[in-house]
Amino acid sequence: GNVQKHCCNTTCLKWPCVRLTSLSPSSSFMILTALAMLFLKANVTAAMKVTSSGPQTIQMAQGDPVNLDCTYTSSQADIGELDIEWSVVSPDTTKKDQMIISYTGGRKYTHGDSDLMKGVDFTATDPSQGDASLSIASLSVSHAGTYQCKVKKAPGVDSWKISLIVMVRPSVPKCWVDGGEAVGEPASLRCRSDEGTAPLMYSWRRESGGPIPPDAIQNSVTGELLISNHSVSHSGVYSCEVSSAVGKESCRLNLQAMKPPNRAGVITGTVVGCLLLIMILLIIIWLLIFKCNWNQHEKEFSNEIREDAPAPESRPTSRISSFRSGVAYSQVGQTQNEHPPSTNTSYSTAKYDSRFGYAV
């Protein structure tokens, strides 16, 4: 004791220096209270705890099954009735969460929309044995959301949240060549999938003929593979793969190298064709004009014939014509009585009289 006291007053390396100080009653109470609170909190946390450690964000494809993990442990301190609840957390904090399934008093209860609850159930036959995981047989887009598993057994309670993202798989893409496959011209290989949840990533590779040309530009977002200067060495079988977080599909095409046509021959043929077309149009116009002139000539000729031709004979019906006919008949009768018929008969030529419309 004397040695230790001496060390407190002088420098001593052998014995440690211990100074005892007295604590006030208020300080002692505060320390004891803090220790008690830490002890109680440790007991409550250890009493009821969700032990799931899987990912809290899950991306799944539409139509796939999924298990939402929720395992828990309890202790003898939890003396209340076991209560398990699964609910969909509302994105609007002012609205209530939608409970979908629960377990209390040894019985299971389902809640919510019947369409949403199709294929939804606890994974374990008896959730009271420490496994309150939830299973969905076939996912749809309506199943997407944030799910909360809450396990309560008084005085212990704990919860676990999982965000479920339901995505549509990419459909089989379509591959085609946009533009032409002529040598020396740009060749654009296209690939597109009509269905699938974004983002979709496109990737081209060459299956035959060697690797993809180093000067080719590939766009993973639009699905285009652009070859700026196409050549025979670039021909071959190419495949495009579209992928997302939940699946992938692919398509193939055969890129050919076509020799470009002779431009001089094309220009010559175009010029000759235009000239022939112009000649044909001129011939058609000439034929139409000739036909119109011929019809006009025939019409004038027929009019001239009608003016020169004599009118047809017709019998007079007027009183003057009847009178003259009677006089002529009586004179002829008298002449025949006065002069006997002679063998030499002479006839005078009839002349057309336009006043009467017949020959006189």
Short mmCIF file of C-alpha atoms in Angstrom, two decimals:
data_model
loop_
_atom_site.label_atom_id
_atom_site.label_comp_id
_atom_site.label_asym_id
_atom_site.label_seq_id
_atom_site.Cartn_x
_atom_site.Cartn_y
_atom_site.Cartn_z
CA GLY A 1 0.00 0.00 0.00
CA ASN A 2 2.82 2.32 0.75
CA VAL A 3 4.50 1.45 -2.54
CA GLN A 4 1.32 2.15 -4.55
CA LYS A 5 0.79 5.44 -2.72
CA HIS A 6 4.39 6.41 -3.44
CA CYS A 7 3.89 5.64 -7.15
CA CYS A 8 0.95 8.01 -7.33
CA ASN A 9 3.12 10.84 -6.12
CA THR A 10 6.25 9.94 -8.14
CA THR A 11 7.07 8.39 -11.45
CA CYS A 12 6.77 4.62 -11.20
CA LEU A 13 6.69 2.10 -14.01
CA LYS A 14 6.03 -1.01 -11.94
CA TRP A 15 2.75 -0.25 -10.22
CA PRO A 16 -0.24 1.46 -11.83
CA CYS A 17 -1.67 4.54 -10.26
CA VAL A 18 -5.28 4.16 -9.11
CA ARG A 19 -7.33 7.11 -7.98
CA LEU A 20 -10.77 6.48 -6.56
CA THR A 21 -13.33 9.23 -6.97
CA SER A 22 -16.82 9.17 -5.54
CA LEU A 23 -19.95 9.60 -7.82
CA SER A 24 -22.90 11.75 -6.95
CA PRO A 25 -26.31 10.03 -6.51
CA SER A 26 -27.80 11.70 -9.59
CA SER A 27 -24.96 10.49 -11.85
CA SER A 28 -25.31 6.96 -10.56
CA PHE A 29 -29.07 6.98 -11.31
CA MET A 30 -28.56 8.15 -14.87
CA ILE A 31 -26.00 5.45 -15.59
CA LEU A 32 -28.21 2.72 -14.18
CA THR A 33 -31.21 3.98 -16.20
CA ALA A 34 -29.27 3.94 -19.47
CA LEU A 35 -28.01 0.42 -18.80
CA ALA A 36 -31.54 -0.76 -18.06
CA MET A 37 -32.91 0.72 -21.29
CA LEU A 38 -30.17 -0.92 -23.34
CA PHE A 39 -30.87 -4.23 -21.65
CA LEU A 40 -34.63 -4.01 -22.33
CA LYS A 41 -34.10 -3.02 -25.97
CA ALA A 42 -31.75 -5.92 -26.50
CA ASN A 43 -34.30 -8.31 -25.04
CA VAL A 44 -37.15 -6.99 -27.21
CA THR A 45 -35.06 -7.14 -30.39
CA ALA A 46 -33.94 -10.64 -29.67
CA ALA A 47 -37.48 -11.70 -28.80
CA MET A 48 -39.16 -11.23 -32.22
CA LYS A 49 -37.05 -10.68 -35.32
CA VAL A 50 -37.47 -11.23 -39.06
CA THR A 51 -34.38 -13.13 -40.13
CA SER A 52 -34.77 -12.88 -43.90
CA SER A 53 -31.61 -11.63 -45.59
CA GLY A 54 -32.46 -11.94 -49.28
CA PRO A 55 -32.69 -9.08 -51.78
CA GLN A 56 -35.33 -6.48 -51.03
CA THR A 57 -35.83 -5.65 -54.73
CA ILE A 58 -36.81 -8.52 -57.05
CA GLN A 59 -37.24 -8.33 -60.82
CA MET A 60 -39.30 -11.14 -62.28
CA ALA A 61 -40.85 -11.91 -65.67
CA GLN A 62 -44.58 -11.91 -66.29
CA GLY A 63 -45.98 -15.44 -65.90
CA ASP A 64 -43.15 -16.68 -63.64
CA PRO A 65 -43.69 -17.90 -60.05
CA VAL A 66 -42.05 -16.06 -57.16
CA ASN A 67 -41.46 -16.53 -53.43
CA LEU A 68 -41.25 -13.49 -51.16
CA ASP A 69 -39.06 -14.53 -48.23
CA CYS A 70 -40.09 -13.78 -44.65
CA THR A 71 -38.64 -15.99 -41.92
CA TYR A 72 -38.71 -15.01 -38.23
CA THR A 73 -37.66 -16.12 -34.73
CA SER A 74 -39.26 -15.55 -31.33
CA SER A 75 -38.40 -16.27 -27.69
CA GLN A 76 -40.08 -17.20 -24.42
CA ALA A 77 -40.59 -13.53 -23.69
CA ASP A 78 -43.21 -13.34 -26.48
CA ILE A 79 -46.32 -14.61 -24.73
CA GLY A 80 -49.00 -13.05 -26.94
CA GLU A 81 -50.92 -14.55 -29.85
CA LEU A 82 -49.04 -14.90 -33.14
CA ASP A 83 -50.27 -12.56 -35.85
CA ILE A 84 -48.83 -12.51 -39.42
CA GLU A 85 -49.88 -9.99 -42.07
CA TRP A 86 -48.88 -9.53 -45.71
CA SER A 87 -49.94 -6.27 -47.31
CA VAL A 88 -49.19 -4.13 -50.38
CA VAL A 89 -47.82 -0.77 -49.33
CA SER A 90 -49.68 2.14 -50.91
CA PRO A 91 -47.41 4.60 -52.77
CA ASP A 92 -49.66 7.36 -51.44
CA THR A 93 -48.87 7.88 -47.79
CA THR A 94 -52.33 9.32 -47.18
CA LYS A 95 -54.00 6.01 -48.11
CA LYS A 96 -54.11 2.72 -46.24
CA ASP A 97 -52.07 -0.30 -47.23
CA GLN A 98 -53.96 -3.16 -48.89
CA MET A 99 -53.87 -6.35 -46.85
CA ILE A 100 -53.83 -9.49 -49.00
CA ILE A 101 -53.35 -12.42 -46.59
CA SER A 102 -53.08 -12.92 -42.83
CA TYR A 103 -52.61 -15.62 -40.21
CA THR A 104 -54.04 -15.25 -36.71
CA GLY A 105 -55.44 -17.60 -34.09
CA GLY A 106 -54.12 -20.58 -36.02
CA ARG A 107 -56.19 -19.77 -39.12
CA LYS A 108 -55.44 -18.25 -42.53
CA TYR A 109 -57.48 -15.42 -44.06
CA THR A 110 -57.37 -13.89 -47.53
CA HIS A 111 -58.24 -10.28 -48.32
CA GLY A 112 -58.37 -7.96 -51.31
CA ASP A 113 -59.31 -8.46 -54.94
CA SER A 114 -60.02 -12.05 -56.02
CA ASP A 115 -58.13 -11.57 -59.30
CA LEU A 116 -55.08 -10.34 -57.42
CA MET A 117 -55.31 -13.24 -54.95
CA LYS A 118 -55.24 -15.98 -57.61
CA GLY A 119 -52.28 -18.21 -56.82
CA VAL A 120 -51.30 -16.19 -53.71
CA ASP A 121 -50.66 -18.24 -50.53
CA PHE A 122 -48.22 -18.88 -47.73
CA THR A 123 -45.26 -20.97 -48.80
CA ALA A 124 -45.34 -23.11 -45.64
CA THR A 125 -48.33 -25.20 -44.62
CA ASP A 126 -48.04 -23.89 -41.05
CA PRO A 127 -46.73 -20.31 -40.94
CA SER A 128 -46.47 -20.45 -37.13
CA GLN A 129 -43.29 -22.54 -37.38
CA GLY A 130 -41.07 -19.60 -38.30
CA ASP A 131 -41.69 -19.30 -42.05
CA ALA A 132 -44.21 -16.67 -43.16
CA SER A 133 -42.94 -16.46 -46.75
CA LEU A 134 -45.45 -15.62 -49.50
CA SER A 135 -45.71 -17.40 -52.88
CA ILE A 136 -47.36 -16.18 -56.12
CA ALA A 137 -47.91 -18.94 -58.71
CA SER A 138 -48.08 -16.78 -61.85
CA LEU A 139 -47.08 -13.14 -61.91
CA SER A 140 -48.98 -10.45 -63.77
CA VAL A 141 -48.32 -6.75 -64.15
CA SER A 142 -50.92 -6.04 -61.45
CA HIS A 143 -48.77 -7.91 -58.89
CA ALA A 144 -46.03 -5.28 -59.05
CA GLY A 145 -45.57 -3.25 -55.88
CA THR A 146 -43.96 -3.09 -52.44
CA TYR A 147 -44.93 -5.95 -50.12
CA GLN A 148 -44.62 -5.87 -46.33
CA CYS A 149 -44.46 -8.88 -44.04
CA LYS A 150 -45.36 -8.03 -40.45
CA VAL A 151 -44.95 -10.59 -37.65
CA LYS A 152 -46.34 -9.76 -34.20
CA LYS A 153 -46.38 -11.69 -30.95
CA ALA A 154 -46.73 -9.41 -27.96
CA PRO A 155 -44.64 -7.80 -26.80
CA GLY A 156 -42.40 -8.47 -29.85
CA VAL A 157 -43.07 -7.21 -33.37
CA ASP A 158 -40.98 -6.89 -36.55
CA SER A 159 -41.54 -6.31 -40.28
CA TRP A 160 -39.83 -6.82 -43.65
CA LYS A 161 -40.39 -5.09 -47.01
CA ILE A 162 -39.74 -6.40 -50.52
CA SER A 163 -40.17 -4.43 -53.75
CA LEU A 164 -41.46 -6.64 -56.58
CA ILE A 165 -40.99 -5.49 -60.20
CA VAL A 166 -42.89 -7.46 -62.85
CA MET A 167 -41.41 -7.13 -66.34
CA VAL A 168 -42.50 -8.36 -69.77
CA ARG A 169 -40.02 -10.57 -71.57
CA PRO A 170 -38.72 -9.30 -74.93
CA SER A 171 -40.45 -10.88 -77.91
CA VAL A 172 -38.58 -12.55 -80.77
CA PRO A 173 -37.06 -9.64 -82.71
CA LYS A 174 -37.28 -9.02 -86.43
CA CYS A 175 -34.06 -8.68 -88.45
CA TRP A 176 -33.89 -6.93 -91.82
CA VAL A 177 -31.57 -4.87 -94.05
CA ASP A 178 -32.65 -1.25 -94.39
CA GLY A 179 -31.76 0.10 -97.82
CA GLY A 180 -29.75 -2.11 -100.15
CA GLU A 181 -26.92 -4.60 -100.18
CA ALA A 182 -24.95 -3.07 -103.03
CA VAL A 183 -21.17 -3.14 -102.88
CA GLY A 184 -19.70 0.27 -102.11
CA GLU A 185 -22.91 1.56 -100.56
CA PRO A 186 -23.84 1.80 -96.84
CA ALA A 187 -25.60 -1.28 -95.43
CA SER A 188 -27.84 -0.82 -92.39
CA LEU A 189 -28.78 -3.98 -90.46
CA ARG A 190 -31.84 -3.47 -88.28
CA CYS A 191 -33.20 -5.40 -85.29
CA ARG A 192 -36.32 -4.64 -83.26
CA SER A 193 -38.48 -6.40 -80.67
CA ASP A 194 -42.15 -5.36 -80.51
CA GLU A 195 -42.69 -6.41 -76.88
CA GLY A 196 -40.65 -6.18 -73.72
CA THR A 197 -40.22 -3.93 -70.70
CA ALA A 198 -37.56 -1.26 -71.16
CA PRO A 199 -34.66 -1.03 -71.13
CA LEU A 200 -33.95 -3.43 -73.98
CA MET A 201 -30.36 -3.95 -75.11
CA TYR A 202 -29.47 -5.08 -78.67
CA SER A 203 -26.26 -6.82 -79.62
CA TRP A 204 -25.08 -7.93 -83.09
CA ARG A 205 -22.58 -10.68 -83.81
CA ARG A 206 -21.37 -12.41 -86.95
CA GLU A 207 -21.90 -16.15 -87.13
CA SER A 208 -20.01 -16.83 -90.38
CA GLY A 209 -17.38 -15.03 -92.41
CA GLY A 210 -15.32 -13.71 -89.51
CA PRO A 211 -15.88 -11.00 -86.91
CA ILE A 212 -17.96 -7.88 -87.35
CA PRO A 213 -16.13 -5.30 -89.51
CA PRO A 214 -14.12 -2.96 -87.30
CA ASP A 215 -15.51 0.12 -89.05
CA ALA A 216 -19.12 -0.95 -88.39
CA ILE A 217 -21.09 1.19 -85.93
CA GLN A 218 -23.37 -0.70 -83.53
CA ASN A 219 -26.17 0.99 -81.57
CA SER A 220 -27.28 -1.10 -78.59
CA VAL A 221 -30.39 1.04 -77.98
CA THR A 222 -31.90 1.21 -81.48
CA GLY A 223 -30.60 -2.17 -82.66
CA GLU A 224 -28.82 -0.85 -85.77
CA LEU A 225 -25.54 -2.16 -87.20
CA LEU A 226 -24.26 0.30 -89.81
CA ILE A 227 -21.61 -0.75 -92.33
CA SER A 228 -20.50 2.46 -94.04
CA ASN A 229 -18.78 0.84 -97.06
CA HIS A 230 -20.22 -2.55 -97.90
CA SER A 231 -18.02 -5.09 -99.66
CA VAL A 232 -18.00 -8.77 -100.54
CA SER A 233 -15.92 -9.53 -97.43
CA HIS A 234 -18.74 -8.24 -95.23
CA SER A 235 -21.28 -10.76 -96.50
CA GLY A 236 -22.34 -13.62 -94.23
CA VAL A 237 -24.80 -14.63 -91.51
CA TYR A 238 -25.43 -12.08 -88.75
CA SER A 239 -27.49 -12.56 -85.58
CA CYS A 240 -29.06 -9.98 -83.28
CA GLU A 241 -29.84 -10.64 -79.62
CA VAL A 242 -32.24 -8.51 -77.58
CA SER A 243 -32.02 -8.86 -73.81
CA SER A 244 -33.48 -7.45 -70.62
CA ALA A 245 -33.29 -8.23 -66.93
CA VAL A 246 -35.78 -11.11 -67.31
CA GLY A 247 -35.01 -12.73 -70.67
CA LYS A 248 -33.51 -12.60 -74.13
CA GLU A 249 -34.38 -13.55 -77.73
CA SER A 250 -32.53 -13.46 -81.07
CA CYS A 251 -32.97 -13.42 -84.85
CA ARG A 252 -30.71 -14.02 -87.86
CA LEU A 253 -30.23 -12.68 -91.39
CA ASN A 254 -27.98 -13.43 -94.36
CA LEU A 255 -26.22 -10.31 -95.63
CA GLN A 256 -25.34 -10.51 -99.31
CA ALA A 257 -23.07 -8.35 -101.47
CA MET A 258 -24.74 -7.25 -104.70
CA LYS A 259 -22.72 -5.66 -107.47
CA PRO A 260 -24.04 -2.21 -108.26
CA PRO A 261 -25.69 -1.76 -111.68
CA ASN A 262 -23.91 -0.01 -114.58
CA ARG A 263 -24.85 3.61 -114.14
CA ALA A 264 -24.00 4.53 -117.73
CA GLY A 265 -26.24 1.75 -119.01
CA VAL A 266 -29.01 2.82 -116.68
CA ILE A 267 -28.77 6.43 -117.86
CA THR A 268 -28.70 5.36 -121.53
CA GLY A 269 -31.67 3.09 -121.08
CA THR A 270 -33.58 5.84 -119.32
CA VAL A 271 -32.89 8.33 -122.13
CA VAL A 272 -33.84 5.83 -124.85
CA GLY A 273 -37.01 4.92 -122.99
CA CYS A 274 -37.98 8.59 -122.68
CA LEU A 275 -37.40 9.16 -126.40
CA LEU A 276 -39.49 6.14 -127.32
CA LEU A 277 -42.26 7.34 -125.07
CA ILE A 278 -42.19 10.78 -126.70
CA MET A 279 -42.31 9.20 -130.18
CA ILE A 280 -45.26 7.04 -129.25
CA LEU A 281 -47.11 10.06 -127.89
CA LEU A 282 -46.41 12.02 -131.09
CA ILE A 283 -47.68 9.13 -133.26
CA ILE A 284 -50.85 8.89 -131.19
CA ILE A 285 -51.42 12.65 -131.49
CA TRP A 286 -50.83 12.51 -135.28
CA LEU A 287 -53.30 9.65 -135.66
CA LEU A 288 -55.93 11.55 -133.70
CA ILE A 289 -55.45 14.66 -135.85
CA PHE A 290 -55.57 12.58 -139.03
CA LYS A 291 -58.77 10.88 -137.93
CA CYS A 292 -60.42 14.20 -137.13
CA ASN A 293 -59.46 15.63 -140.57
CA TRP A 294 -60.69 12.50 -142.35
CA ASN A 295 -64.05 12.68 -140.61
CA GLN A 296 -64.38 16.34 -141.55
CA HIS A 297 -63.51 15.57 -145.19
CA GLU A 298 -66.10 12.79 -145.37
CA LYS A 299 -68.74 15.09 -143.99
CA GLU A 300 -68.04 17.84 -146.58
CA PHE A 301 -68.01 15.30 -149.41
CA SER A 302 -71.40 13.93 -148.42
CA ASN A 303 -72.83 17.44 -148.30
CA GLU A 304 -71.63 18.12 -151.87
CA ILE A 305 -73.25 14.92 -153.11
CA ARG A 306 -76.56 15.91 -151.56
CA GLU A 307 -76.52 19.30 -153.29
CA ASP A 308 -75.78 17.86 -156.80
CA ALA A 309 -78.16 14.89 -156.75
CA PRO A 310 -81.72 15.31 -158.30
CA ALA A 311 -84.69 15.09 -156.06
CA PRO A 312 -86.80 11.93 -156.23
CA GLU A 313 -89.98 11.84 -158.39
CA SER A 314 -93.18 12.59 -156.63
CA ARG A 315 -96.82 12.98 -157.74
CA PRO A 316 -98.33 16.50 -157.53
CA THR A 317 -101.13 16.90 -155.09
CA SER A 318 -101.99 20.56 -155.61
CA ARG A 319 -105.02 21.78 -157.50
CA ILE A 320 -102.89 23.42 -160.18
CA SER A 321 -101.03 20.19 -160.83
CA SER A 322 -104.30 18.26 -161.06
CA PHE A 323 -105.76 20.81 -163.45
CA ARG A 324 -102.72 20.75 -165.71
CA SER A 325 -102.74 17.02 -165.72
CA GLY A 326 -106.37 17.00 -166.78
CA VAL A 327 -105.75 19.49 -169.57
CA ALA A 328 -102.77 17.55 -170.79
CA TYR A 329 -104.78 14.36 -170.77
CA SER A 330 -107.59 15.88 -172.83
CA GLN A 331 -105.16 17.34 -175.35
CA VAL A 332 -103.45 14.03 -175.73
CA GLY A 333 -106.77 12.34 -176.33
CA GLN A 334 -107.75 14.82 -179.03
CA THR A 335 -104.43 14.51 -180.74
CA GLN A 336 -104.71 10.76 -180.78
CA ASN A 337 -108.15 11.06 -182.41
CA GLU A 338 -107.00 13.57 -185.04
CA HIS A 339 -103.73 11.92 -185.95
CA PRO A 340 -103.31 8.26 -186.33
CA PRO A 341 -100.34 6.73 -184.59
CA SER A 342 -97.24 6.66 -186.63
CA THR A 343 -94.44 4.29 -186.45
CA ASN A 344 -91.87 7.03 -185.91
CA THR A 345 -92.30 8.20 -182.33
CA SER A 346 -90.09 10.97 -180.90
CA TYR A 347 -89.82 11.89 -177.24
CA SER A 348 -88.78 15.20 -175.76
CA THR A 349 -86.30 15.42 -172.89
CA ALA A 350 -87.84 16.17 -169.48
CA LYS A 351 -86.43 19.05 -167.53
CA TYR A 352 -86.37 19.42 -163.78
CA ASP A 353 -88.42 22.30 -162.49
CA SER A 354 -87.42 23.42 -159.02
CA ARG A 355 -90.72 25.25 -158.55
CA PHE A 356 -92.74 22.05 -158.61
CA GLY A 357 -90.17 19.61 -157.37
CA TYR A 358 -90.38 17.21 -160.34
CA ALA A 359 -89.49 16.94 -164.04
CA VAL A 360 -91.75 18.65 -166.65
#
